Structure formats: structure tokens, C-alpha cells
mmCIF file of C-alpha atoms in Angstrom:
data_model
loop_
_atom_site.group_PDB
_atom_site.id
_atom_site.type_symbol
_atom_site.label_atom_id
_atom_site.label_comp_id
_atom_site.label_asym_id
_atom_site.label_seq_id
_atom_site.Cartn_x
_atom_site.Cartn_y
_atom_site.Cartn_z
ATOM 1 C CA ILE A 746 -21.052 51.857 19.205
ATOM 2 C CA GLN A 747 -23.110 50.085 16.494
ATOM 3 C CA LEU A 748 -23.653 46.551 16.866
ATOM 4 C CA CYS A 749 -22.357 44.269 14.227
ATOM 5 C CA ASP A 750 -24.347 41.437 12.745
ATOM 6 C CA ILE A 751 -22.985 38.307 14.633
ATOM 7 C CA LYS A 752 -25.285 36.217 11.907
ATOM 8 C CA ARG A 753 -22.326 36.634 9.659
ATOM 9 C CA LEU A 754 -19.936 34.705 11.790
ATOM 10 C CA THR A 755 -22.398 32.117 12.606
ATOM 11 C CA THR A 756 -22.845 29.253 10.137
ATOM 12 C CA GLU A 757 -23.432 25.659 10.289
ATOM 13 C CA ASN A 758 -19.790 25.165 9.192
ATOM 14 C CA LEU A 759 -18.265 27.685 11.480
ATOM 15 C CA TYR A 760 -17.610 27.621 15.173
ATOM 16 C CA THR A 761 -17.571 30.986 16.821
ATOM 17 C CA ASP A 762 -16.790 32.240 20.455
ATOM 18 C CA CYS A 763 -17.468 35.881 21.049
ATOM 19 C CA ARG A 764 -17.281 38.040 23.854
ATOM 20 C CA HIS A 765 -18.637 41.558 24.250
ATOM 21 C CA LEU A 766 -17.018 44.368 25.783
ATOM 22 C CA PRO A 767 -18.324 47.863 26.224
ATOM 23 C CA GLU A 768 -15.724 49.154 23.476
ATOM 24 C CA TYR A 769 -15.875 46.057 21.028
ATOM 25 C CA THR A 770 -17.200 42.706 20.187
ATOM 26 C CA GLU A 771 -14.440 40.014 19.585
ATOM 27 C CA CYS A 772 -15.078 36.772 17.970
ATOM 28 C CA HIS A 773 -12.733 33.750 17.608
ATOM 29 C CA VAL A 774 -13.724 31.474 14.715
ATOM 30 C CA SER A 775 -12.722 27.879 13.671
ATOM 31 C CA CYS A 776 -13.720 25.295 11.388
ATOM 32 C CA PRO A 777 -15.143 21.601 12.343
ATOM 33 C CA PRO A 778 -12.753 18.857 12.500
ATOM 34 C CA GLY A 779 -11.943 17.981 8.863
ATOM 35 C CA MET A 780 -12.371 21.231 7.373
ATOM 36 C CA THR A 781 -10.067 24.401 6.861
ATOM 37 C CA PHE A 782 -10.694 28.004 6.063
ATOM 38 C CA ASN A 783 -11.006 28.693 2.238
ATOM 39 C CA PRO A 784 -9.110 30.865 1.417
ATOM 40 C CA PRO A 785 -6.843 30.976 4.546
ATOM 41 C CA THR A 786 -7.885 33.737 6.944
ATOM 42 C CA THR A 787 -7.301 34.778 10.552
ATOM 43 C CA SER A 788 -9.337 33.189 13.165
ATOM 44 C CA LEU A 789 -9.819 36.632 14.963
ATOM 45 C CA TYR A 790 -12.807 39.032 14.052
ATOM 46 C CA ARG A 791 -13.583 42.308 15.656
ATOM 47 C CA CYS A 792 -16.524 44.444 15.491
ATOM 48 C CA THR A 793 -15.209 48.089 14.923
ATOM 49 C CA VAL A 794 -16.729 51.351 16.777
ATOM 50 C CA ASP A 795 -18.527 52.242 13.225
ATOM 51 C CA GLY A 796 -20.239 48.628 13.179
ATOM 52 C CA HIS A 797 -18.330 46.660 10.840
ATOM 53 C CA TRP A 798 -16.559 43.705 10.942
ATOM 54 C CA ASN A 799 -12.775 43.352 10.388
ATOM 55 C CA PRO A 800 -11.925 41.573 8.500
ATOM 56 C CA PRO A 801 -15.022 42.398 6.704
ATOM 57 C CA VAL A 802 -15.731 38.902 4.958
ATOM 58 C CA ALA A 803 -16.645 36.198 7.064
ATOM 59 C CA PRO A 804 -14.739 32.812 6.473
ATOM 60 C CA LYS A 805 -15.742 29.840 4.788
ATOM 61 C CA CYS A 806 -14.952 26.332 5.890
ATOM 62 C CA VAL A 807 -14.437 23.715 3.264
ATOM 63 C CA MET A 808 -13.306 20.004 3.582
ATOM 64 C CA ASP A 809 -9.860 19.403 4.154
ATOM 65 C CA SER A 810 -7.986 18.140 0.725
ATOM 66 C CA LEU A 811 -5.921 15.754 2.683
ATOM 67 C CA CYS A 812 -8.512 13.183 1.661
ATOM 68 C CA GLU A 813 -9.127 13.439 -2.230
ATOM 69 C CA GLN A 814 -11.641 11.188 -4.026
ATOM 70 C CA PRO A 815 -9.291 8.494 -5.595
ATOM 71 C CA PRO A 816 -9.398 7.857 -9.484
ATOM 72 C CA SER A 817 -11.914 5.146 -10.792
ATOM 73 C CA PRO A 818 -10.249 1.889 -11.535
ATOM 74 C CA MET A 819 -10.350 0.971 -15.258
ATOM 75 C CA ASN A 820 -13.563 -0.673 -16.349
ATOM 76 C CA GLY A 821 -15.145 0.478 -12.988
ATOM 77 C CA GLY A 822 -16.300 3.625 -10.853
ATOM 78 C CA VAL A 823 -15.959 5.177 -7.575
ATOM 79 C CA GLU A 824 -18.635 6.955 -5.055
ATOM 80 C CA CYS A 825 -17.437 8.435 -2.124
ATOM 81 C CA GLN A 826 -19.325 10.058 0.808
ATOM 82 C CA GLY A 827 -18.497 10.861 4.618
ATOM 83 C CA ASN A 828 -18.610 13.343 7.448
ATOM 84 C CA ALA A 829 -16.045 15.542 8.955
ATOM 85 C CA GLU A 830 -13.953 12.822 10.409
ATOM 86 C CA ILE A 831 -13.967 10.101 7.559
ATOM 87 C CA MET A 832 -14.153 9.790 3.891
ATOM 88 C CA LEU A 833 -15.377 6.331 2.898
ATOM 89 C CA CYS A 834 -14.873 5.320 -0.886
ATOM 90 C CA ARG A 835 -16.353 2.301 -2.766
ATOM 91 C CA ALA A 836 -15.254 1.183 -6.035
ATOM 92 C CA ALA A 837 -17.459 -1.081 -8.472
ATOM 93 C CA CYS A 838 -16.358 -2.729 -11.436
ATOM 94 C CA ASP A 839 -18.623 -2.695 -14.552
ATOM 95 C CA PRO A 840 -20.525 -5.946 -15.603
ATOM 96 C CA GLY A 841 -18.333 -8.471 -16.783
ATOM 97 C CA TYR A 842 -15.636 -7.443 -14.853
ATOM 98 C CA THR A 843 -13.851 -8.161 -11.217
ATOM 99 C CA PHE A 844 -10.779 -7.201 -9.261
ATOM 100 C CA GLU A 845 -8.044 -9.275 -9.550
ATOM 101 C CA ASP A 846 -9.092 -10.963 -6.280
ATOM 102 C CA GLY A 847 -12.422 -11.947 -7.725
ATOM 103 C CA PHE A 848 -14.651 -9.305 -5.794
ATOM 104 C CA GLU A 849 -16.875 -6.825 -7.724
ATOM 105 C CA GLU A 850 -16.786 -4.098 -5.322
ATOM 106 C CA LEU A 851 -13.881 -3.005 -2.909
ATOM 107 C CA SER A 852 -14.193 -0.002 0.098
ATOM 108 C CA ILE A 853 -11.465 2.031 1.434
ATOM 109 C CA GLN A 854 -11.593 4.928 3.977
ATOM 110 C CA CYS A 855 -9.598 7.996 4.738
ATOM 111 C CA VAL A 856 -9.323 9.903 8.091
ATOM 112 C CA ARG A 857 -9.508 13.514 7.052
ATOM 113 C CA ARG A 858 -7.150 15.158 9.523
ATOM 114 C CA THR A 859 -4.205 12.823 8.604
ATOM 115 C CA GLY A 860 -4.916 12.156 4.884
ATOM 116 C CA VAL A 861 -4.277 8.149 5.797
ATOM 117 C CA TRP A 862 -6.023 5.599 3.630
ATOM 118 C CA SER A 863 -6.949 2.170 4.826
ATOM 119 C CA PRO A 864 -6.638 -0.719 4.209
ATOM 120 C CA THR A 865 -4.707 0.948 1.089
ATOM 121 C CA VAL A 866 -4.395 3.814 -1.193
ATOM 122 C CA GLY A 867 -6.633 3.731 -4.214
ATOM 123 C CA PHE A 868 -8.350 1.115 -6.132
ATOM 124 C CA PRO A 869 -6.828 -1.604 -8.452
ATOM 125 C CA ASP A 870 -7.837 -1.917 -12.133
ATOM 126 C CA CYS A 871 -11.008 -4.112 -12.774
ATOM 127 C CA GLU A 872 -10.254 -7.338 -15.020
ATOM 128 C CA ARG A 873 -12.628 -9.094 -17.490
ATOM 129 C CA LYS A 874 -14.114 -12.157 -15.720
ATOM 130 C CA ARG A 875 -12.809 -15.343 -17.021
ATOM 131 C CA LYS A 876 -13.058 -19.237 -16.593
ATOM 132 C CA ILE A 877 -10.141 -19.724 -14.044
ATOM 133 C CA TYR A 878 -9.337 -23.541 -14.738
ATOM 134 C CA SER A 879 -10.619 -25.664 -17.861
ATOM 135 C CA SER A 880 -7.818 -27.739 -18.612
ATOM 136 C CA ASN A 881 -7.677 -31.722 -17.702
ATOM 137 C CA THR A 882 -4.454 -31.261 -15.428
ATOM 138 C CA LEU A 883 -4.028 -28.422 -12.880
ATOM 139 C CA THR A 884 -0.644 -28.019 -11.618
ATOM 140 C CA ASN A 885 0.066 -25.408 -8.833
ATOM 141 C CA ILE A 886 3.402 -24.760 -8.469
ATOM 142 C CA GLY A 887 4.042 -21.839 -5.832
ATOM 143 C CA VAL A 888 0.561 -21.024 -4.672
ATOM 144 C CA PRO A 889 -1.166 -22.727 -1.968
ATOM 145 C CA THR A 890 -4.442 -24.446 -2.777
ATOM 146 C CA VAL A 891 -7.260 -23.345 -0.814
ATOM 147 C CA GLY A 892 -11.063 -23.725 -0.919
ATOM 148 C CA PHE A 893 -13.619 -21.028 -2.212
ATOM 149 C CA PRO A 894 -16.052 -19.521 0.259
ATOM 150 C CA ASP A 895 -18.763 -18.762 -2.177
ATOM 151 C CA CYS A 896 -19.298 -21.967 -4.542
ATOM 152 C CA GLU A 897 -22.398 -20.603 -6.097
ATOM 153 C CA HIS A 898 -20.700 -17.604 -7.127
ATOM 154 C CA MET A 899 -17.801 -19.282 -8.334
ATOM 155 C CA LYS A 900 -19.439 -21.803 -10.843
ATOM 156 C CA ASN A 901 -17.535 -24.386 -12.836
ATOM 157 C CA ILE A 902 -14.323 -23.069 -12.035
ATOM 158 C CA TYR A 903 -12.904 -26.787 -11.674
ATOM 159 C CA SER A 904 -13.183 -29.291 -14.311
ATOM 160 C CA SER A 905 -9.912 -30.824 -13.732
ATOM 161 C CA ASN A 906 -9.453 -34.472 -13.502
ATOM 162 C CA THR A 907 -5.932 -34.239 -11.617
ATOM 163 C CA LEU A 908 -4.793 -31.645 -9.441
ATOM 164 C CA THR A 909 -1.345 -31.443 -8.502
ATOM 165 C CA ASN A 910 0.114 -29.219 -5.673
ATOM 166 C CA THR A 911 4.009 -29.144 -5.783
ATOM 167 C CA GLY A 912 5.473 -28.438 -2.399
ATOM 168 C CA LEU A 913 2.696 -26.326 -0.496
ATOM 169 C CA PRO A 914 -0.079 -27.193 2.034
ATOM 170 C CA THR A 915 -3.443 -28.153 0.514
ATOM 171 C CA VAL A 916 -6.546 -26.992 2.226
ATOM 172 C CA SER A 917 -9.329 -29.498 1.300
ATOM 173 C CA PHE A 918 -12.057 -28.174 -0.659
ATOM 174 C CA PRO A 919 -15.675 -28.338 0.938
ATOM 175 C CA ASP A 920 -17.984 -30.934 -0.875
ATOM 176 C CA TYR A 921 -19.811 -28.942 -3.036
ATOM 177 C CA GLU A 922 -21.436 -31.633 -5.311
ATOM 178 C CA HIS A 923 -24.653 -30.801 -4.409
ATOM 179 C CA LYS A 924 -23.904 -27.068 -6.028
ATOM 180 C CA ARG A 925 -23.578 -27.704 -9.597
ATOM 181 C CA ASN A 926 -20.355 -29.890 -9.841
ATOM 182 C CA ILE A 927 -18.306 -27.147 -8.923
ATOM 183 C CA TYR A 928 -15.245 -29.185 -7.955
ATOM 184 C CA SER A 929 -15.084 -32.664 -9.838
ATOM 185 C CA SER A 930 -11.674 -33.614 -9.670
ATOM 186 C CA ASP A 931 -11.094 -37.171 -9.584
ATOM 187 C CA THR A 932 -7.239 -37.042 -8.052
ATOM 188 C CA LEU A 933 -5.589 -34.584 -5.914
ATOM 189 C CA THR A 934 -1.961 -35.049 -5.404
ATOM 190 C CA ASN A 935 0.177 -32.929 -3.190
ATOM 191 C CA ILE A 936 3.915 -33.307 -3.836
#
């Protein structure tokens, strides 16, 4: 019996479990987690008496398609990387744009074996940055009023003389007078 070339079945992305018998060599092959055979194939390979593998072509493992790269947000881009278990994607807005919540970057991840994305599937579009409030009177109806965590980043957001909040709780704004007069309202009314 001629020996088959076992190297054909041993690659970095292919797990091989072989047993050698006097009549033949038989190997069970599998892909690492998060990968699958492409094209689909059997997992059993046998070395025939004439020294050839059956099936003759060694399988190839490719990443599962359960986690495909999400599309880029409008006015932004996406980069993904990962390993056999998780795909991590980061979206960044183009200069002058942010996501609706004010962030310039967001990240999501996908578990390859299940295809489940968290915290959400895909990315929202990026919107042009704009001055949030510039009127002399700010009336907030239906949205809680909260402070901003990054005052340096949120320069000149409030230039209002009156802030009115109708029927909702108000969380006080920290004193950022020393940080470029970010909040300069003279009156805060909570109705």
C-alpha cells in the first residue's frame, strides 16, 4: 500500500483526526469554530490502496457567513476584524458628521456561530454636526433634561436665557462656567 500525503489534509484552518490501519488510512476533518467547509463536503477522507485520497481534493475552511460586514453608514465608513468566534465592527463618521447621539464612532460585535449582533444590527447614518440650541428661549416638552458628560466637546451648546421643562424631571447641569461658558442660562423653570 502506498502512503497518502497527510500534509494535504493538515492546514492551519483544518482539524484532522487520522487513524492508520494496515489496509488504509482514514481521516476525519473539521473546521475550527466559526468556520465551515467551502464548498460543502464530507468530513471523512480515506487513503485508497493505490495511494490516493478519496475524495481527491482536500477541503477548505472559510469564515461562516452568519456574520457579514454591515454596510457603511451614510457619511461614514466601517472596518471589521475578528477571530474564529467574534467579528467586531467599528463605524466612524466622516469629518463634520456624528451619529444621532453625538458620538463620532460606534462599535458592534457578532457571535459567528449564531450570527447574533449586539448591541444592535448595523449602524445608523451619520448626520451633519449642528449647533443644538441657539434661541433665547429653550422649551423642552416631552424629553427629560440632563447634563452633558463631555463639556469640552459640547462647546457653546446652550446660549439660552430661559430653559423651560414641561412636566419632566430635570437633572441639574454641573457648573461648567470655567469651561468656555457652555451653559449660561439665567433662568431654569421646571413646570
